[in-house]
Coordinates of C-alpha atoms and ligand atoms in Angstrom, one line a residue:
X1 CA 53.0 61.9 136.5
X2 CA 51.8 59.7 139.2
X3 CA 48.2 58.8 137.5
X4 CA 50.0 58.8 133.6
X5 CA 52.2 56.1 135.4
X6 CA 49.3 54.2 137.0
X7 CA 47.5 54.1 134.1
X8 CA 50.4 52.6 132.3
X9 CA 50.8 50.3 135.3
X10 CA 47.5 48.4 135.0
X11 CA 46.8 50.0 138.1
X12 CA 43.1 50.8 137.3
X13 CA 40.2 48.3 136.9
X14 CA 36.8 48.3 136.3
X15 CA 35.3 46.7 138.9
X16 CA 31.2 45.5 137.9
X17 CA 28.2 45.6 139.8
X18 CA 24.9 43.6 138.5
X19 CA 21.4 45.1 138.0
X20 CA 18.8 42.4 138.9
X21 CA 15.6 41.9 138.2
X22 CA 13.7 42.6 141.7
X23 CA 11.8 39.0 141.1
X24 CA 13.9 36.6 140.4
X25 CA 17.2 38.0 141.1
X26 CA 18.6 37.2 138.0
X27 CA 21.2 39.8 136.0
X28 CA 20.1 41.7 133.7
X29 CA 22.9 44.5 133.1
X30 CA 26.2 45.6 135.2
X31 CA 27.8 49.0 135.6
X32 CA 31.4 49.0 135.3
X33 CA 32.9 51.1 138.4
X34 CA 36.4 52.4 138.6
X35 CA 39.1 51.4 141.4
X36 CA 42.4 52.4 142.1
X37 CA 44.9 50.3 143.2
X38 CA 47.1 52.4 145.4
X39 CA 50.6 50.3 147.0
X40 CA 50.4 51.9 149.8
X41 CA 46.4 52.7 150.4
X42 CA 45.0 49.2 148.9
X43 CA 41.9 50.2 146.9
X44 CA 40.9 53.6 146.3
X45 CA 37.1 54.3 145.1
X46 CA 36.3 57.0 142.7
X47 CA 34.9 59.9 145.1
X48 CA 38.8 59.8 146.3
X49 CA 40.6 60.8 142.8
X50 CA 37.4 61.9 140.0
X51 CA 36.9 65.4 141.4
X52 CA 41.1 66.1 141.0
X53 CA 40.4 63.8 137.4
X54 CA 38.2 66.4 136.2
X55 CA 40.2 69.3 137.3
X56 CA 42.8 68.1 135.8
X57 CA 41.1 66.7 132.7
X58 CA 42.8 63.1 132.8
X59 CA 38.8 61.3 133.4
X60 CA 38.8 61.7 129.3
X61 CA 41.3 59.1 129.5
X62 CA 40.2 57.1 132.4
X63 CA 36.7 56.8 131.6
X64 CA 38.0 55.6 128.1
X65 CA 39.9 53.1 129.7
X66 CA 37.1 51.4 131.2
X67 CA 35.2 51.5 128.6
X68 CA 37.7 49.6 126.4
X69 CA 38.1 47.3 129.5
X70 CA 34.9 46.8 129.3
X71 CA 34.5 46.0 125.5
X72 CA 37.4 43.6 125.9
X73 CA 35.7 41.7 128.7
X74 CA 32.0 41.6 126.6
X75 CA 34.4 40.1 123.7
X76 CA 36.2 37.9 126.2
X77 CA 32.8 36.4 127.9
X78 CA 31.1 35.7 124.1
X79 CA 34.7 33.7 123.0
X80 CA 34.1 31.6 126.2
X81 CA 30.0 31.4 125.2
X82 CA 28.8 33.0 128.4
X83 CA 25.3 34.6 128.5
X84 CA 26.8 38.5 128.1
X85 CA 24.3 41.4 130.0
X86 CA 24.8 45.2 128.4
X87 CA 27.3 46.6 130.6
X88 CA 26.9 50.7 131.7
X89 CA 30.4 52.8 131.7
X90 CA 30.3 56.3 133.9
X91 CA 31.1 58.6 131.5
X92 CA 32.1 62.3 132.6
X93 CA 31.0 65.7 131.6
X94 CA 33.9 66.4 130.2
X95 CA 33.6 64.5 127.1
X96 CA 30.1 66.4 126.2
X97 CA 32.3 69.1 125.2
X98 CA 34.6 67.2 123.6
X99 CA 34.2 66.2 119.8
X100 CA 36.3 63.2 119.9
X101 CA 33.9 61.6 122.6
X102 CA 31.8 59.5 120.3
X103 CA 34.2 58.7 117.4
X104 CA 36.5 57.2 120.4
X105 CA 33.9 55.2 121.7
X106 CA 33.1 53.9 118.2
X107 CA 36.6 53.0 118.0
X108 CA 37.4 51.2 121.0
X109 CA 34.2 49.4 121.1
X110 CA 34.7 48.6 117.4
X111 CA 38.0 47.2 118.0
X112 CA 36.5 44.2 119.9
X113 CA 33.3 43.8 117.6
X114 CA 31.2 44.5 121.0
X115 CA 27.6 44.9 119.6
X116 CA 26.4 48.5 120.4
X117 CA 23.8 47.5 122.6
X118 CA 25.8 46.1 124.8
X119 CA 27.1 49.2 126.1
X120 CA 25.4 51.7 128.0
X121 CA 26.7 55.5 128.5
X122 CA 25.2 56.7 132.5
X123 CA 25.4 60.5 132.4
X124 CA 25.2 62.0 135.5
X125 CA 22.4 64.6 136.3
X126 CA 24.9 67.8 137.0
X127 CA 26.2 66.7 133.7
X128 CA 23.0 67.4 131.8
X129 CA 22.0 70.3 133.9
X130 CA 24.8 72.2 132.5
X131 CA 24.2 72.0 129.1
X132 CA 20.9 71.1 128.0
X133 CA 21.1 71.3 124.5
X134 CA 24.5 70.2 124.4
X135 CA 23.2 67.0 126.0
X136 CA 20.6 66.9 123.5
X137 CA 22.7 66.4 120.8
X138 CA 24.8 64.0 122.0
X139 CA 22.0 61.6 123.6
X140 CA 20.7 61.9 119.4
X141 CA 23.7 61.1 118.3
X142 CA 24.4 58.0 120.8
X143 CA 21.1 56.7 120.2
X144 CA 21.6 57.0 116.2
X145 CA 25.0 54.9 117.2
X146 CA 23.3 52.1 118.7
X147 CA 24.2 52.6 122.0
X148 CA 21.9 53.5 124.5
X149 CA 21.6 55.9 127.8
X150 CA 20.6 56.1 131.6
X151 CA 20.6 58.7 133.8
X152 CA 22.7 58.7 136.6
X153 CA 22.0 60.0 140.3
X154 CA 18.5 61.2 139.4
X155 CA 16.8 63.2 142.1
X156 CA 20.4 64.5 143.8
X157 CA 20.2 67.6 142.3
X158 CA 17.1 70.1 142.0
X159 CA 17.2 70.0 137.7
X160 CA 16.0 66.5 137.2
X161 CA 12.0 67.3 136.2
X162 CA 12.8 70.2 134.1
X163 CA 15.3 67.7 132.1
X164 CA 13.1 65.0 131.6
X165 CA 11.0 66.5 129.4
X166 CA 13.3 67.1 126.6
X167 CA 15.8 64.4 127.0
X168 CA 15.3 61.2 125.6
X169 CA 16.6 58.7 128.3
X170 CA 16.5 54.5 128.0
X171 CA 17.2 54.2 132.0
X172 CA 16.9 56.7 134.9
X173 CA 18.9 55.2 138.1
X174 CA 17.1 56.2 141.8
X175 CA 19.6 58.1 143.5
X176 CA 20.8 55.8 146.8
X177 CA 19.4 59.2 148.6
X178 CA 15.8 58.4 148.2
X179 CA 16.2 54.9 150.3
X180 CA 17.9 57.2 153.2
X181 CA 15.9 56.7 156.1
X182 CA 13.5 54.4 154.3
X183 CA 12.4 52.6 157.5
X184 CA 10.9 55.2 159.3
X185 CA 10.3 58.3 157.0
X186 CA 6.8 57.6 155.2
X187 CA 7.2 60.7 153.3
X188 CA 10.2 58.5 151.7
X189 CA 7.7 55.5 150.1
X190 CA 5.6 58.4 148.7
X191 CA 8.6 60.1 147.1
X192 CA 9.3 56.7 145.5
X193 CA 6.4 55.6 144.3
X194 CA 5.4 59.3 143.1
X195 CA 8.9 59.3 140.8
X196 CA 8.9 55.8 139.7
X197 CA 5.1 56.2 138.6
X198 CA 6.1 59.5 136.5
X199 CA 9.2 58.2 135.0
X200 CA 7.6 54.9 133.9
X201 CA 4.5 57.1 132.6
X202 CA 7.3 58.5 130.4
X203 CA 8.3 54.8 128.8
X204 CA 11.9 54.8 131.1
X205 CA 13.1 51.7 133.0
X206 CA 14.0 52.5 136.2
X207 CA 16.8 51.7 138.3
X208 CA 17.2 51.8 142.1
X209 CA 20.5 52.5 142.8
X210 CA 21.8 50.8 146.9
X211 CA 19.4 48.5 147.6
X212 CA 20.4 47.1 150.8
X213 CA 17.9 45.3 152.7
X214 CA 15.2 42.8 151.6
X215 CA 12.2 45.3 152.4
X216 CA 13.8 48.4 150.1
X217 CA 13.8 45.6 147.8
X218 CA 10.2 44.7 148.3
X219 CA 9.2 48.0 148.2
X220 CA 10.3 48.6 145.2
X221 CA 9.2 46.2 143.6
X222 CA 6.0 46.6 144.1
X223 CA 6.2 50.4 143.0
X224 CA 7.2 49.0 139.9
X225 CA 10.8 49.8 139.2
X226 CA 12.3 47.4 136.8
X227 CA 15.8 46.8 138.1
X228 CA 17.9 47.3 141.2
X229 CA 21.4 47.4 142.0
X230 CA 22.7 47.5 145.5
X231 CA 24.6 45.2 147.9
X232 CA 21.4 43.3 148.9
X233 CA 21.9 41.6 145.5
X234 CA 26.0 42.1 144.7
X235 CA 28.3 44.8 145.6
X236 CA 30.7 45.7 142.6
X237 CA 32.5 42.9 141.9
X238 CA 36.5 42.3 140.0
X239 CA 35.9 41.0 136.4
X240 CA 37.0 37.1 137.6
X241 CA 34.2 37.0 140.5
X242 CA 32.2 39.0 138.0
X243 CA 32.4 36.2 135.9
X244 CA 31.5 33.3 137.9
X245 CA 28.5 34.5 138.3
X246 CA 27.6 35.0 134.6
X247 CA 29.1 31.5 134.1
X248 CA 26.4 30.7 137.3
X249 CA 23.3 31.9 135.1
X250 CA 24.6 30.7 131.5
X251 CA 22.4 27.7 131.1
X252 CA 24.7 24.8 129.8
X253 CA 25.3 24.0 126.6
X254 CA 22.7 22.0 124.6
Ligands
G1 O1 31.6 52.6 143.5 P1 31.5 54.0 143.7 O2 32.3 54.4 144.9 O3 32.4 53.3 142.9 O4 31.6 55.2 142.7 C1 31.5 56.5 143.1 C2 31.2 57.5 142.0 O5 32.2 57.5 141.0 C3 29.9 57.1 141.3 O6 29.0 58.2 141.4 C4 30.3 56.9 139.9 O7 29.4 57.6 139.0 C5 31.6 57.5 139.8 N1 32.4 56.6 138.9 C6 32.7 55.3 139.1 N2 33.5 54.8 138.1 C7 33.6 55.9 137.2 C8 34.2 56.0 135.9 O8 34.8 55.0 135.4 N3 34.2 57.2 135.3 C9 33.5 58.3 135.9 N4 33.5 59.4 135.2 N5 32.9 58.2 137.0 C10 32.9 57.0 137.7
G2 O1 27.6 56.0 139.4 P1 27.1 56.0 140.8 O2 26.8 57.1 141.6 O3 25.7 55.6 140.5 O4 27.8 54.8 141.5 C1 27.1 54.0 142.4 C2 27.8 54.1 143.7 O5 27.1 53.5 144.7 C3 29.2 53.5 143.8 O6 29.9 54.2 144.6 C4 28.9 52.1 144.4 O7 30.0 51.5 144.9 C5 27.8 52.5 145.4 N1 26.9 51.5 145.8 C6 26.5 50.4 145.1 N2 25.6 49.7 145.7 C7 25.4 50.3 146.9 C8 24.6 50.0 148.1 O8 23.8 49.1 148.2 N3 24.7 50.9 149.1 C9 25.6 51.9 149.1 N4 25.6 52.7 150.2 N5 26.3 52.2 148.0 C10 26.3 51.4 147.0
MN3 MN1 26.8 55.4 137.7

């Protein structure tokens, strides 16, 4: 089939996208997006081809893709002694209800000596809304692997209070929504504030997720949210320009 053959092709990448600390700028963590390269289209972003993915179950296989991708760039930057930042793979919901999920991961992560805490497993809201428990158990069981877990898109659906308090996440990430209409909608800074207070309350980094303009980032900053991602500080970025910048904030050798 067409995306069997892509696959095959190397015709998906992980593209990467820093999370920077609001003060300084400076990376802290990426999040490894997917792109398609399509002959006759250029590059096709996810919204495009993951819905049809998950109808068609073939995101199991995609999303383990990038996370190998992933695990063989991490090994690839510490052989070339850069300065390495935990990297965040979109994972499905699919692979909740699958029992090969985290033995895979395990495997493909292994096979490059990655160090668990380098990888990050996002979870998208919807994801855990559907199956609370089942989510349960499988954030336990990531933790007790080492790895550790943010979730995605929070405050785009109407379940995200009610899952907070029995889910044990390392990272929320703002949905870009709260920021629409930032300039000129006060109601928005409350909102903000209001969530990044409560979730910090609970011991969770936060993320802001499309950060565009200096002031979001100001605002934010001062509301306390630990990290931000957006084009303001990078848009998601090929591995090779990826790398230049680590290779940009690896201090020289000694
Ligand atoms: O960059 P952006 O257009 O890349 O991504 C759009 C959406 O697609 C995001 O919400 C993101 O969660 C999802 N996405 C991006 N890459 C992946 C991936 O590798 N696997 C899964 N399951 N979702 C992804
Ligand atoms: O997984 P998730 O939904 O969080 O993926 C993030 C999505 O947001 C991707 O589609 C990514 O390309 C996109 N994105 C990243 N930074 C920005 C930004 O500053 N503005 C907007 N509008 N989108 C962004
Ligand atoms: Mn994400």
């Amino acid at each position: 089939t067409t995306m069997e053959a892509a696959l095959d092709h190397g015709d998906f990448t992980a593209y990467l996208q820093p999370k920077c600390d609001f003060a300084t700028g400076q990376m802290r963590g990426a999040e490894a997006l997917v792109r398609w390269n399509r002959l006759a289209e250029g590059i096709v972003r996810p919204d495009d081809f993951i819905p049809i993915f998950e109808k068609n179950g073939f995101i199991l296989r995609l999303d383990m893709f990038i996370l190998e991708s992933v695990a063989r760039l991490l090994a690839a930057w510490k052989v070339k002694g850069l300065e390495t930042v935990p990297v965040a793979v979109n994972f499905s919901r699919l692979h909740l209800n699958d029992a090969r999920y985290i033995p895979q991961m395990l495997r493909l992560v292994d096979k490059y000596n990655v160090p668990h805490e380098m990888i990050e497993v996002e979870l998208t809201e919807s994801v855990i809304f559907n199956n609370l428990t089942r989510a349960q158990d499988v954030i336990t069981r990531l933790h007790r692997n080492g790895f550790s877990v943010a979730m995605d898109d929070f405050g785009s659906g109407y379940s995200s209070l009610n899952v907070l308090k029995s889910l044990q996440f390392d990272s929320i990430k703002l949905d870009k929504e709260f920021l629409a209409g930032f300039e000129d909608n006060p109601h928005a800074h409350k909102v903000i504030e209001g969530a990044v207070s409560m979730i910090k309350s609970l011991g969770i980094q936060v993320v802001a997720e499309g950060v565009e303009t200096r002031e979001q980032a100001d605002f934010l900053r001062q509301t306390g949210c630990d990290l931000a991602q957006g084009y303001f500080f990078s848009r998601p970025l090929p591995a090779d320009r990826f790398e230049t910048l680590l290779k940009k904030s690896t201090p020289p050798a000694a």
